[in-house]
Amino acid sequence: MDDTSPRVPQDEAERPTTPELSSRSAGSSPGSPLWWPGLSQPSQGESRPGVRPPGRLVSARRKKLLWLIGGGAATVTCGIVVVLALNGSGGSESAKKPQANSGRFFTDAPDGCSLIKPTTIDAYAPGATCTPSPFDRPITPGLTIRMPSWSTGTSREVSIDLNLRIGSGVLDTYSSEKDSAAHTFALVRDSYRTEKDAIASKFDGDHITLKASHPLAEIGDEAHFYYGISTVPESAEAEVVVLSGTAEFTVSYSATREGTGAPVSRREAEAALSALARDVLTSLR
């Protein structure tokens, strides 16, 4: 019996199984499948053993591509949500926190004995007189230093020591004022941290017993308070270290009660140092 099955022309038999890329044009028939760029289209009407029909092939590939696109979009969306959450968007607590640095660029201050108001001295060190420091004059370009001290000669022993530094005194080679200012802010902050560590070590020594150590709110950019009792002689020793813009300073306060000679309390020392530090901050320019 003669073979009546349809014959495949030679050129079609040699045609590759993945034909040239095609896509639906504006005039294509409604039944033609929609092709995504990059996906090859099987020839229409072609049926081979072991090869899925074109419609099924396109559907499977399209589903896979749509799944990849959808998954990528979901990943991007999740990433945006995570970033917004970490950055404190949407009224979170971190968005309401003040900046760590006020950005105030101080360059000068009055003479040392004028940094604290006479009324403040009278309130916390009655009868104390000021002794200026030989460093209270221009020494290094870009660095202002004030180191005055106050002490009493009465039965109530009170002493106040101030150590103020404005600027870094480091000559930089930054081409812009913005970069130069940022460098100064960073150096002053490093100096503040170094001074803070030094004070903590002093209050952890053999001659002073640390009784309190905590930050002080609303004084400069950062402020930390230390209070202890000195054993030789017995008196209250308190100190505050403050950072504000390009200025950092420490104020120490040593005092006893008049008559009894007992050390002043932590609350009294903290009130005194807070008032002294605020006077210094308002004097900077």
One Martini backbone bead per residue (centre of mass of N, CA, C, O) as a GRO file, in nm:
protein
  285
    1MET     BB    1   0.098   0.036   0.020
    2ASP     BB    2   0.066   0.355  -0.005
    3ASP     BB    3   0.197   0.651   0.112
    4THR     BB    4  -0.039   0.909   0.244
    5SER     BB    5   0.134   1.089   0.395
    6PRO     BB    6   0.246   1.380   0.457
    7ARG     BB    7   0.485   1.580   0.316
    8VAL     BB    8   0.798   1.710   0.388
    9PRO     BB    9   0.973   1.939   0.302
   10GLN     BB   10   1.309   1.988   0.291
   11ASP     BB   11   1.319   2.280   0.407
   12GLU     BB   12   1.143   2.210   0.661
   13ALA     BB   13   1.320   1.982   0.783
   14GLU     BB   14   1.574   2.194   0.818
   15ARG     BB   15   1.434   2.356   1.012
   16PRO     BB   16   1.458   2.511   1.289
   17THR     BB   17   1.299   2.495   1.602
   18THR     BB   18   1.406   2.809   1.626
   19PRO     BB   19   1.285   3.065   1.509
   20GLU     BB   20   1.234   3.364   1.425
   21LEU     BB   21   1.161   3.649   1.556
   22SER     BB   22   0.827   3.734   1.673
   23SER     BB   23   0.544   3.960   1.648
   24ARG     BB   24   0.272   4.130   1.704
   25SER     BB   25   0.088   4.308   1.498
   26ALA     BB   26  -0.161   4.518   1.411
   27GLY     BB   27  -0.251   4.295   1.168
   28SER     BB   28  -0.297   4.058   1.328
   29SER     BB   29  -0.441   3.796   1.433
   30PRO     BB   30  -0.632   3.718   1.709
   31GLY     BB   31  -0.498   3.418   1.741
   32SER     BB   32  -0.238   3.534   1.795
   33PRO     BB   33   0.021   3.538   1.987
   34LEU     BB   34   0.187   3.692   2.247
   35TRP     BB   35   0.511   3.844   2.235
   36TRP     BB   36   0.803   3.852   2.394
   37PRO     BB   37   1.087   3.981   2.420
   38GLY     BB   38   1.319   3.707   2.353
   39LEU     BB   39   1.100   3.519   2.227
   40SER     BB   40   1.046   3.244   2.052
   41GLN     BB   41   0.864   3.142   1.752
   42PRO     BB   42   0.680   2.916   1.640
   43SER     BB   43   0.556   2.777   1.381
   44GLN     BB   44   0.278   2.773   1.214
   45GLY     BB   45   0.131   2.453   1.216
   46GLU     BB   46   0.340   2.298   1.372
   47SER     BB   47   0.400   1.933   1.402
   48ARG     BB   48   0.579   1.749   1.650
   49PRO     BB   49   0.731   1.510   1.796
   50GLY     BB   50   0.782   1.617   2.131
   51VAL     BB   51   0.628   1.892   2.070
   52ARG     BB   52   0.484   2.157   2.176
   53PRO     BB   53   0.256   2.355   2.133
   54PRO     BB   54   0.271   2.687   2.085
   55GLY     BB   55   0.067   2.784   2.298
   56ARG     BB   56   0.204   2.637   2.541
   57LEU     BB   57   0.487   2.759   2.517
   58VAL     BB   58   0.403   3.052   2.556
   59SER     BB   59   0.257   3.023   2.824
   60ALA     BB   60   0.500   2.923   2.990
   61ARG     BB   61   0.693   3.159   2.930
   62ARG     BB   62   0.510   3.387   3.022
   63LYS     BB   63   0.476   3.296   3.313
   64LYS     BB   64   0.776   3.309   3.385
   65LEU     BB   65   0.818   3.610   3.318
   66LEU     BB   66   0.595   3.724   3.501
   67TRP     BB   67   0.714   3.608   3.760
   68LEU     BB   68   0.982   3.762   3.748
   69ILE     BB   69   0.865   4.046   3.737
   70GLY     BB   70   0.693   4.028   3.993
   71GLY     BB   71   0.925   3.953   4.186
   72GLY     BB   72   1.097   4.207   4.137
   73ALA     BB   73   0.885   4.414   4.227
   74ALA     BB   74   0.853   4.302   4.513
   75THR     BB   75   1.145   4.344   4.599
   76VAL     BB   76   1.155   4.650   4.560
   77THR     BB   77   0.921   4.717   4.751
   78CYS     BB   78   1.047   4.593   5.006
   79GLY     BB   79   1.301   4.769   5.002
   80ILE     BB   80   1.157   5.041   5.039
   81VAL     BB   81   1.022   4.976   5.307
   82VAL     BB   82   1.280   4.922   5.466
   83VAL     BB   83   1.418   5.198   5.421
   84LEU     BB   84   1.192   5.369   5.547
   85ALA     BB   85   1.206   5.236   5.824
   86LEU     BB   86   1.511   5.298   5.883
   87ASN     BB   87   1.474   5.623   5.826
   88GLY     BB   88   1.197   5.717   5.968
   89SER     BB   89   0.949   5.716   5.815
   90GLY     BB   90   0.630   5.819   5.910
   91GLY     BB   91   0.681   5.934   6.211
   92SER     BB   92   0.912   5.846   6.367
   93GLU     BB   93   1.130   5.878   6.624
   94SER     BB   94   1.395   5.938   6.458
   95ALA     BB   95   1.272   6.192   6.307
   96LYS     BB   96   1.249   6.366   6.592
   97LYS     BB   97   1.534   6.387   6.631
   98PRO     BB   98   1.794   6.560   6.687
   99GLN     BB   99   2.072   6.675   6.594
  100ALA     BB  100   2.403   6.615   6.683
  101ASN     BB  101   2.458   6.892   6.528
  102SER     BB  102   2.418   7.239   6.516
  103GLY     BB  103   2.635   7.401   6.319
  104ARG     BB  104   2.799   7.591   6.496
  105PHE     BB  105   3.042   7.847   6.409
  106PHE     BB  106   3.285   7.907   6.611
  107THR     BB  107   3.566   8.167   6.674
  108ASP     BB  108   3.491   8.312   6.957
  109ALA     BB  109   3.572   8.490   7.272
  110PRO     BB  110   3.587   8.619   7.549
  111ASP     BB  111   3.726   8.667   7.813
  112GLY     BB  112   3.743   8.445   8.062
  113CYS     BB  113   3.601   8.624   8.299
  114SER     BB  114   3.335   8.673   8.090
  115LEU     BB  115   3.188   8.386   8.059
  116ILE     BB  116   3.081   8.447   8.351
  117LYS     BB  117   2.854   8.561   8.547
  118PRO     BB  118   2.845   8.728   8.842
  119THR     BB  119   2.573   8.610   8.945
  120THR     BB  120   2.663   8.312   8.923
  121ILE     BB  121   2.902   8.327   9.114
  122ASP     BB  122   2.740   8.428   9.364
  123ALA     BB  123   2.554   8.170   9.381
  124TYR     BB  124   2.811   7.932   9.379
  125ALA     BB  125   3.070   8.155   9.457
  126PRO     BB  126   3.105   8.335   9.703
  127GLY     BB  127   3.375   8.560   9.663
  128ALA     BB  128   3.491   8.496   9.399
  129THR     BB  129   3.784   8.500   9.201
  130CYS     BB  130   3.954   8.580   8.903
  131THR     BB  131   4.186   8.387   8.690
  132PRO     BB  132   4.368   8.422   8.436
  133SER     BB  133   4.512   8.301   8.144
  134PRO     BB  134   4.793   8.289   7.935
  135PHE     BB  135   4.602   8.151   7.700
  136ASP     BB  136   4.415   8.421   7.662
  137ARG     BB  137   4.539   8.407   7.355
  138PRO     BB  138   4.676   8.420   7.061
  139ILE     BB  139   4.848   8.125   6.914
  140THR     BB  140   4.658   7.956   6.715
  141PRO     BB  141   4.537   7.909   6.425
  142GLY     BB  142   4.201   7.815   6.471
  143LEU     BB  143   4.247   7.871   6.796
  144THR     BB  144   4.059   7.893   7.103
  145ILE     BB  145   4.155   7.988   7.441
  146ARG     BB  146   4.010   7.919   7.774
  147MET     BB  147   4.149   7.934   8.141
  148PRO     BB  148   3.982   7.999   8.388
  149SER     BB  149   3.950   8.092   8.747
  150TRP     BB  150   3.783   8.020   9.066
  151SER     BB  151   3.809   8.151   9.409
  152THR     BB  152   3.805   8.117   9.757
  153GLY     BB  153   3.878   8.272  10.102
  154THR     BB  154   3.687   8.118  10.270
  155SER     BB  155   3.534   7.874  10.457
  156ARG     BB  156   3.419   7.827  10.175
  157GLU     BB  157   3.517   7.595   9.949
  158VAL     BB  158   3.561   7.724   9.613
  159SER     BB  159   3.595   7.592   9.273
  160ILE     BB  160   3.663   7.709   8.931
  161ASP     BB  161   3.708   7.543   8.610
  162LEU     BB  162   3.804   7.646   8.275
  163ASN     BB  163   3.796   7.470   7.944
  164LEU     BB  164   3.837   7.625   7.628
  165ARG     BB  165   3.754   7.524   7.283
  166ILE     BB  166   3.802   7.672   6.954
  167GLY     BB  167   3.847   7.465   6.738
  168SER     BB  168   4.152   7.294   6.606
  169GLY     BB  169   4.434   7.413   6.475
  170VAL     BB  170   4.403   7.282   6.187
  171LEU     BB  171   4.554   7.291   5.885
  172ASP     BB  172   4.392   7.278   5.589
  173THR     BB  173   4.322   7.167   5.222
  174TYR     BB  174   4.047   7.256   5.161
  175SER     BB  175   3.861   7.396   4.894
  176SER     BB  176   3.611   7.410   5.081
  177GLU     BB  177   3.419   7.530   5.336
  178LYS     BB  178   3.253   7.278   5.390
  179ASP     BB  179   3.488   7.076   5.433
  180SER     BB  180   3.634   7.238   5.652
  181ALA     BB  181   3.402   7.238   5.857
  182ALA     BB  182   3.369   6.931   5.881
  183HIS     BB  183   3.653   6.887   5.993
  184THR     BB  184   3.623   7.056   6.248
  185PHE     BB  185   3.386   6.908   6.375
  186ALA     BB  186   3.534   6.634   6.400
  187LEU     BB  187   3.772   6.728   6.582
  188VAL     BB  188   3.602   6.836   6.818
  189ARG     BB  189   3.459   6.571   6.881
  190ASP     BB  190   3.715   6.415   6.948
  191SER     BB  191   3.796   6.597   7.185
  192TYR     BB  192   3.546   6.542   7.355
  193ARG     BB  193   3.588   6.235   7.388
  194THR     BB  194   3.865   6.252   7.521
  195GLU     BB  195   3.776   6.421   7.767
  196LYS     BB  196   3.564   6.225   7.870
  197ASP     BB  197   3.760   5.991   7.929
  198ALA     BB  198   3.942   6.146   8.128
  199ILE     BB  199   3.725   6.203   8.341
  200ALA     BB  200   3.641   5.913   8.397
  201SER     BB  201   3.923   5.830   8.503
  202LYS     BB  202   3.938   6.031   8.739
  203PHE     BB  203   3.664   5.914   8.878
  204ASP     BB  204   3.830   5.614   8.887
  205GLY     BB  205   4.014   5.666   9.113
  206ASP     BB  206   4.166   5.700   9.435
  207HIS     BB  207   4.049   6.012   9.513
  208ILE     BB  208   3.768   5.936   9.365
  209THR     BB  209   3.420   5.881   9.419
  210LEU     BB  210   3.180   5.769   9.227
  211LYS     BB  211   2.819   5.871   9.211
  212ALA     BB  212   2.781   6.018   8.917
  213SER     BB  213   2.658   5.955   8.565
  214HIS     BB  214   2.529   6.185   8.313
  215PRO     BB  215   2.339   6.334   8.105
  216LEU     BB  216   2.264   6.660   7.971
  217ALA     BB  217   2.003   6.851   7.897
  218GLU     BB  218   2.002   7.134   7.702
  219ILE     BB  219   2.335   7.128   7.647
  220GLY     BB  220   2.401   7.166   7.372
  221ASP     BB  221   2.468   6.881   7.200
  222GLU     BB  222   2.654   6.782   7.444
  223ALA     BB  223   2.637   6.639   7.787
  224HIS     BB  224   2.841   6.556   8.083
  225PHE     BB  225   2.806   6.423   8.416
  226TYR     BB  226   3.008   6.449   8.721
  227TYR     BB  227   3.016   6.276   9.051
  228GLY     BB  228   3.212   6.319   9.358
  229ILE     BB  229   3.433   6.207   9.625
  230SER     BB  230   3.682   6.341   9.798
  231THR     BB  231   3.940   6.235  10.026
  232VAL     BB  232   4.178   6.462   9.942
  233PRO     BB  233   3.993   6.632  10.043
  234GLU     BB  234   3.676   6.653  10.160
  235SER     BB  235   3.479   6.673   9.861
  236ALA     BB  236   3.312   6.801   9.597
  237GLU     BB  237   3.323   6.655   9.265
  238ALA     BB  238   3.263   6.831   8.956
  239GLU     BB  239   3.173   6.766   8.602
  240VAL     BB  240   3.157   6.917   8.269
  241VAL     BB  241   3.100   6.818   7.929
  242VAL     BB  242   3.099   7.014   7.619
  243LEU     BB  243   2.913   7.027   7.305
  244SER     BB  244   2.929   7.301   7.042
  245GLY     BB  245   3.005   7.257   6.757
  246THR     BB  246   3.328   7.422   6.763
  247ALA     BB  247   3.282   7.363   7.076
  248GLU     BB  248   3.475   7.276   7.378
  249PHE     BB  249   3.409   7.203   7.734
  250THR     BB  250   3.508   7.247   8.080
  251VAL     BB  251   3.358   7.218   8.415
  252SER     BB  252   3.465   7.267   8.741
  253TYR     BB  253   3.341   7.163   9.082
  254SER     BB  254   3.442   7.267   9.411
  255ALA     BB  255   3.265   7.187   9.725
  256THR     BB  256   3.152   7.326  10.036
  257ARG     BB  257   3.007   7.379  10.325
  258GLU     BB  258   2.927   7.619  10.526
  259GLY     BB  259   3.088   7.539  10.836
  260THR     BB  260   3.098   7.212  10.800
  261GLY     BB  261   3.249   7.103  10.521
  262ALA     BB  262   3.058   6.962  10.353
  263PRO     BB  263   2.958   6.821  10.086
  264VAL     BB  264   2.796   6.875   9.823
  265SER     BB  265   2.549   6.788   9.640
  266ARG     BB  266   2.451   6.674   9.343
  267ARG     BB  267   2.232   6.885   9.287
  268GLU     BB  268   2.408   7.134   9.341
  269ALA     BB  269   2.630   7.070   9.131
  270GLU     BB  270   2.443   7.051   8.882
  271ALA     BB  271   2.326   7.337   8.898
  272ALA     BB  272   2.593   7.486   8.875
  273LEU     BB  273   2.699   7.365   8.602
  274SER     BB  274   2.457   7.443   8.428
  275ALA     BB  275   2.485   7.751   8.465
  276LEU     BB  276   2.780   7.779   8.369
  277ALA     BB  277   2.744   7.654   8.083
  278ARG     BB  278   2.533   7.858   7.977
  279ASP     BB  279   2.712   8.104   7.991
  280VAL     BB  280   2.922   8.010   7.789
  281LEU     BB  281   2.735   7.968   7.543
  282THR     BB  282   2.635   8.276   7.533
  283SER     BB  283   2.944   8.388   7.475
  284LEU     BB  284   2.967   8.283   7.210
  285ARG     BB  285   3.093   8.375   6.846
   0.00000   0.00000   0.00000
